[in-house]
Amino acid sequence: MRRIIGADLHPVALPETGLALSGMLAQILGVRAGDTVELDMLEGTRRTVTTPVVATVEDYFGIRGMMEIGALRKLMREAPVVSSVNLSLDESRREDFYAAVKSMPTVGGVALQRLSLANFRKTVALLITTMASIYTGLAAVIAFGVVYNNARISLSERARELASLRVLGFTRGEVLRILLLELAILTLIAQPPGWVMGYGLAWVMKSNLAGELMRVRLVVEHSTYVIATSVVVLAAVASAAVIRERIDKLDLVAVLKTRD
């Protein structure tokens, strides 16, 4: 009932002989499958033994070495012993189970996997939601600032041309369309490089934040790209609304005199 789950979320079968190491531990020790490691026995017959590393398991919690129970007993030269027991509990018999456990002086404690999992998800969900909200808010502000700043620079550089078009008979809507078309094209062209850079940043964060206690998988859904693009497009639309107001208030005479 206590299975070893690999990176592909499938159970991992331990080899009959040899030692299997978690990926992080193998990285720390600088070993891989086929190498040998020395084990210092801290219980029973205290001795140092050499055993081969036959597999590495990419797990996400802690660092550990794993061995098939029969091979471990043979290595330790011990009789069959257990340090913990996993049980499937019928909720209707929970009180009976607690009463039975209390009558066993050798039982050090009981942990319910369901409650542990619920508490873990609650804590992690709160942390992830809070951090995601902060990052999304900062990203939206930065996106708006970049798009709006680009639009303002474009308007400042082309104010004379736009004013000249107005003098030649172009309407405000036509002048605005010329400016915003350029802004729209630049915004759309910037999306694919932004996706690549965002994925690269996520990979760097995932690699640098990986520790001995916990590691995470890098999973980027298609909806993530949709949300990111939507934020940028909304920022562009908001910038366009502000630029439109500035164009409506554009003083043609002052612009032409200043540029002359």
Short mmCIF file of C-alpha atoms in Angstrom, two decimals:
data_model
loop_
_atom_site.label_atom_id
_atom_site.label_comp_id
_atom_site.label_asym_id
_atom_site.label_seq_id
_atom_site.Cartn_x
_atom_site.Cartn_y
_atom_site.Cartn_z
CA MET A 1 0.00 0.00 0.00
CA ARG A 2 3.04 2.26 0.13
CA ARG A 3 4.26 2.47 -3.40
CA ILE A 4 7.18 4.31 -4.94
CA ILE A 5 5.89 6.66 -7.62
CA GLY A 6 8.20 7.88 -10.36
CA ALA A 7 8.17 11.10 -12.40
CA ASP A 8 5.66 9.59 -14.83
CA LEU A 9 3.28 9.00 -11.89
CA HIS A 10 3.52 5.23 -12.32
CA PRO A 11 4.59 2.76 -9.59
CA VAL A 12 8.27 1.83 -9.63
CA ALA A 13 9.25 -1.79 -9.01
CA LEU A 14 12.42 -2.06 -6.94
CA PRO A 15 15.13 -4.39 -8.19
CA GLU A 16 15.62 -7.65 -6.32
CA THR A 17 19.23 -6.77 -5.49
CA GLY A 18 21.14 -3.53 -5.20
CA LEU A 19 20.15 -0.04 -4.17
CA ALA A 20 17.78 2.43 -5.82
CA LEU A 21 18.37 6.13 -5.13
CA SER A 22 16.12 9.11 -5.56
CA GLY A 23 17.26 11.37 -8.39
CA MET A 24 18.23 14.25 -6.09
CA LEU A 25 20.30 11.98 -3.81
CA ALA A 26 22.08 10.46 -6.81
CA GLN A 27 22.85 14.00 -8.01
CA ILE A 28 24.22 15.02 -4.61
CA LEU A 29 26.40 11.91 -4.38
CA GLY A 30 27.46 12.18 -8.01
CA VAL A 31 26.53 8.60 -8.85
CA ARG A 32 24.35 6.88 -11.41
CA ALA A 33 23.10 3.40 -12.16
CA GLY A 34 26.03 1.00 -12.36
CA ASP A 35 28.16 2.77 -9.73
CA THR A 36 28.75 1.45 -6.22
CA VAL A 37 28.31 3.21 -2.89
CA GLU A 38 29.43 2.49 0.66
CA LEU A 39 26.79 2.13 3.35
CA ASP A 40 27.60 2.62 7.04
CA MET A 41 25.35 0.46 9.20
CA LEU A 42 24.28 2.46 12.26
CA GLU A 43 22.21 -0.34 13.82
CA GLY A 44 22.81 -3.98 14.61
CA THR A 45 26.19 -5.15 13.39
CA ARG A 46 27.86 -1.82 12.74
CA ARG A 47 29.91 -2.26 9.61
CA THR A 48 30.51 -0.72 6.22
CA VAL A 49 29.31 -2.53 3.11
CA THR A 50 29.53 -1.80 -0.59
CA THR A 51 26.43 -2.16 -2.74
CA PRO A 52 25.73 -1.33 -6.38
CA VAL A 53 23.33 1.40 -7.48
CA VAL A 54 21.02 -0.37 -9.89
CA ALA A 55 18.44 2.37 -10.52
CA THR A 56 17.53 5.99 -9.86
CA VAL A 57 13.97 7.09 -9.20
CA GLU A 58 12.85 10.63 -9.97
CA ASP A 59 10.64 11.42 -7.02
CA TYR A 60 9.63 14.80 -5.59
CA PHE A 61 9.72 14.49 -1.79
CA GLY A 62 12.87 14.09 0.23
CA ILE A 63 16.00 12.15 -0.66
CA ARG A 64 16.25 8.46 0.10
CA GLY A 65 17.79 5.17 -0.77
CA MET A 66 15.44 2.26 -1.42
CA MET A 67 15.96 -1.47 -1.43
CA GLU A 68 13.72 -4.50 -1.76
CA ILE A 69 12.79 -5.72 1.74
CA GLY A 70 14.27 -9.18 1.27
CA ALA A 71 17.57 -7.82 0.02
CA LEU A 72 17.62 -5.28 2.87
CA ARG A 73 17.12 -7.99 5.53
CA LYS A 74 19.93 -10.01 3.99
CA LEU A 75 22.20 -6.96 3.93
CA MET A 76 21.37 -6.04 7.54
CA ARG A 77 21.61 -9.67 8.68
CA GLU A 78 18.37 -9.30 10.58
CA ALA A 79 15.21 -11.29 11.02
CA PRO A 80 12.02 -9.93 9.43
CA VAL A 81 11.08 -6.70 11.25
CA VAL A 82 8.76 -3.80 10.49
CA SER A 83 8.87 -0.18 11.61
CA SER A 84 5.51 0.93 10.22
CA VAL A 85 2.31 -0.56 8.89
CA ASN A 86 -0.05 0.87 6.28
CA LEU A 87 -3.72 -0.01 6.67
CA SER A 88 -6.89 0.51 4.68
CA LEU A 89 -9.42 1.87 7.17
CA ASP A 90 -13.19 1.45 7.07
CA GLU A 91 -14.60 4.81 8.20
CA SER A 92 -17.48 3.08 9.97
CA ARG A 93 -14.98 1.19 12.16
CA ARG A 94 -12.68 4.13 12.89
CA GLU A 95 -13.48 4.30 16.62
CA ASP A 96 -12.88 0.57 16.96
CA PHE A 97 -9.55 1.04 15.24
CA TYR A 98 -8.54 3.83 17.62
CA ALA A 99 -9.50 1.71 20.61
CA ALA A 100 -7.44 -1.19 19.34
CA VAL A 101 -4.42 1.05 18.71
CA LYS A 102 -4.61 2.53 22.22
CA SER A 103 -4.44 -0.96 23.67
CA MET A 104 -1.13 -1.59 21.87
CA PRO A 105 1.76 -0.06 23.85
CA THR A 106 4.21 -0.69 21.02
CA VAL A 107 2.40 1.66 18.62
CA GLY A 108 4.13 5.05 18.68
CA GLY A 109 1.56 7.01 16.68
CA VAL A 110 -1.06 7.01 13.95
CA ALA A 111 -1.24 9.25 10.87
CA LEU A 112 -4.26 9.40 8.58
CA GLN A 113 -3.17 9.82 5.01
CA ARG A 114 -6.46 11.45 4.03
CA LEU A 115 -6.07 14.23 6.62
CA SER A 116 -2.37 14.68 5.88
CA LEU A 117 -3.10 14.99 2.19
CA ALA A 118 -5.95 17.45 2.80
CA ASN A 119 -3.77 19.64 5.06
CA PHE A 120 -0.91 19.54 2.58
CA ARG A 121 -3.14 20.54 -0.31
CA LYS A 122 -4.74 23.30 1.75
CA THR A 123 -1.38 24.78 2.71
CA VAL A 124 0.19 24.46 -0.72
CA ALA A 125 -2.95 25.67 -2.49
CA LEU A 126 -2.99 28.84 -0.36
CA LEU A 127 0.68 29.48 -1.03
CA ILE A 128 0.42 28.84 -4.76
CA THR A 129 -2.76 30.90 -5.13
CA THR A 130 -1.26 33.85 -3.25
CA MET A 131 2.00 33.80 -5.17
CA ALA A 132 0.22 33.28 -8.50
CA SER A 133 -2.04 36.26 -7.79
CA ILE A 134 0.96 38.46 -6.95
CA TYR A 135 2.88 37.36 -10.04
CA THR A 136 -0.17 37.81 -12.29
CA GLY A 137 -0.80 41.29 -10.93
CA LEU A 138 2.83 42.31 -11.41
CA ALA A 139 2.85 40.81 -14.90
CA ALA A 140 -0.31 42.72 -15.85
CA VAL A 141 1.15 46.01 -14.59
CA ILE A 142 4.44 45.42 -16.41
CA ALA A 143 2.64 44.40 -19.60
CA PHE A 144 0.49 47.52 -19.51
CA GLY A 145 3.54 49.69 -18.79
CA VAL A 146 5.56 48.22 -21.67
CA VAL A 147 2.72 48.43 -24.21
CA TYR A 148 1.64 51.89 -23.12
CA ASN A 149 5.21 53.19 -23.09
CA ASN A 150 5.77 51.83 -26.58
CA ALA A 151 2.56 53.47 -27.77
CA ARG A 152 3.51 56.81 -26.22
CA ILE A 153 6.96 56.72 -27.81
CA SER A 154 5.43 55.88 -31.18
CA LEU A 155 2.95 58.74 -30.80
CA SER A 156 5.69 61.17 -29.78
CA GLU A 157 7.93 60.20 -32.71
CA ARG A 158 5.12 60.31 -35.27
CA ALA A 159 3.13 63.25 -33.93
CA ARG A 160 4.15 65.44 -36.87
CA GLU A 161 3.18 62.80 -39.44
CA LEU A 162 -0.14 62.19 -37.74
CA ALA A 163 -0.85 65.90 -37.52
CA SER A 164 0.01 66.27 -41.21
CA LEU A 165 -2.44 63.51 -42.06
CA ARG A 166 -5.13 65.32 -40.10
CA VAL A 167 -4.40 68.52 -42.07
CA LEU A 168 -4.63 66.57 -45.31
CA GLY A 169 -8.13 65.46 -44.40
CA PHE A 170 -7.73 62.19 -42.55
CA THR A 171 -10.21 61.71 -39.73
CA ARG A 172 -9.21 61.02 -36.13
CA GLY A 173 -10.35 57.43 -36.51
CA GLU A 174 -8.18 56.88 -39.59
CA VAL A 175 -5.14 58.42 -37.91
CA LEU A 176 -5.76 56.35 -34.80
CA ARG A 177 -6.12 53.23 -36.91
CA ILE A 178 -2.70 53.77 -38.47
CA LEU A 179 -1.03 54.10 -35.08
CA LEU A 180 -2.89 51.26 -33.41
CA LEU A 181 -2.31 48.89 -36.33
CA GLU A 182 1.41 49.18 -35.74
CA LEU A 183 0.89 48.62 -32.03
CA ALA A 184 -1.30 45.56 -32.68
CA ILE A 185 1.23 44.00 -35.08
CA LEU A 186 4.10 44.49 -32.61
CA THR A 187 2.00 43.03 -29.77
CA LEU A 188 1.09 39.91 -31.76
CA ILE A 189 4.63 39.37 -33.06
CA ALA A 190 5.96 39.56 -29.49
CA GLN A 191 3.75 36.71 -28.24
CA PRO A 192 5.72 33.63 -29.44
CA PRO A 193 9.08 34.94 -28.11
CA GLY A 194 7.30 35.81 -24.86
CA TRP A 195 5.99 32.25 -24.56
CA VAL A 196 9.50 30.83 -25.06
CA MET A 197 11.05 33.26 -22.56
CA GLY A 198 8.30 32.54 -20.02
CA TYR A 199 8.83 28.80 -20.32
CA GLY A 200 12.58 29.29 -19.94
CA LEU A 201 12.08 31.41 -16.82
CA ALA A 202 9.78 28.76 -15.35
CA TRP A 203 12.40 26.08 -16.07
CA VAL A 204 15.13 28.15 -14.39
CA MET A 205 12.95 28.73 -11.31
CA LYS A 206 12.07 25.04 -11.13
CA SER A 207 15.73 24.03 -11.36
CA ASN A 208 17.00 26.58 -8.84
CA LEU A 209 14.23 26.02 -6.29
CA ALA A 210 14.64 22.22 -6.26
CA GLY A 211 15.84 21.16 -2.82
CA GLU A 212 16.27 18.12 -0.66
CA LEU A 213 12.88 18.56 1.01
CA MET A 214 10.63 18.97 -2.01
CA ARG A 215 10.78 19.39 -5.77
CA VAL A 216 8.12 20.18 -8.34
CA ARG A 217 7.42 19.20 -11.90
CA LEU A 218 7.36 21.78 -14.68
CA VAL A 219 3.85 21.55 -16.13
CA VAL A 220 2.67 24.33 -18.46
CA GLU A 221 -0.89 23.96 -19.73
CA HIS A 222 -2.12 25.40 -23.00
CA SER A 223 -4.45 27.60 -20.99
CA THR A 224 -1.39 29.28 -19.45
CA TYR A 225 -0.40 30.68 -22.83
CA VAL A 226 -3.98 31.76 -23.48
CA ILE A 227 -4.15 33.62 -20.16
CA ALA A 228 -0.76 35.27 -20.71
CA THR A 229 -1.75 36.43 -24.19
CA SER A 230 -5.10 37.66 -22.90
CA VAL A 231 -3.36 39.78 -20.24
CA VAL A 232 -1.11 41.38 -22.87
CA VAL A 233 -4.03 41.98 -25.25
CA LEU A 234 -6.07 43.61 -22.47
CA ALA A 235 -3.07 45.78 -21.64
CA ALA A 236 -2.82 46.76 -25.32
CA VAL A 237 -6.53 47.60 -25.45
CA ALA A 238 -6.23 49.75 -22.31
CA SER A 239 -3.20 51.48 -23.81
CA ALA A 240 -5.09 52.06 -27.04
CA ALA A 241 -7.91 53.72 -25.12
CA VAL A 242 -5.46 56.10 -23.45
CA ILE A 243 -3.67 56.84 -26.74
CA ARG A 244 -6.98 57.54 -28.44
CA GLU A 245 -7.73 60.20 -25.86
CA ARG A 246 -4.31 61.77 -26.46
CA ILE A 247 -4.85 61.79 -30.22
CA ASP A 248 -8.28 63.38 -29.80
CA LYS A 249 -6.60 66.17 -27.80
CA LEU A 250 -3.70 66.51 -30.26
CA ASP A 251 -3.04 70.21 -31.04
CA LEU A 252 -2.21 70.21 -34.74
CA VAL A 253 -0.87 73.75 -34.86
CA ALA A 254 1.34 73.33 -31.79
CA VAL A 255 2.75 70.01 -33.08
CA LEU A 256 3.57 71.40 -36.51
CA LYS A 257 5.19 74.54 -35.06
CA THR A 258 7.21 72.55 -32.57
CA ARG A 259 8.51 70.20 -35.21
CA ASP A 260 9.44 73.07 -37.52
#
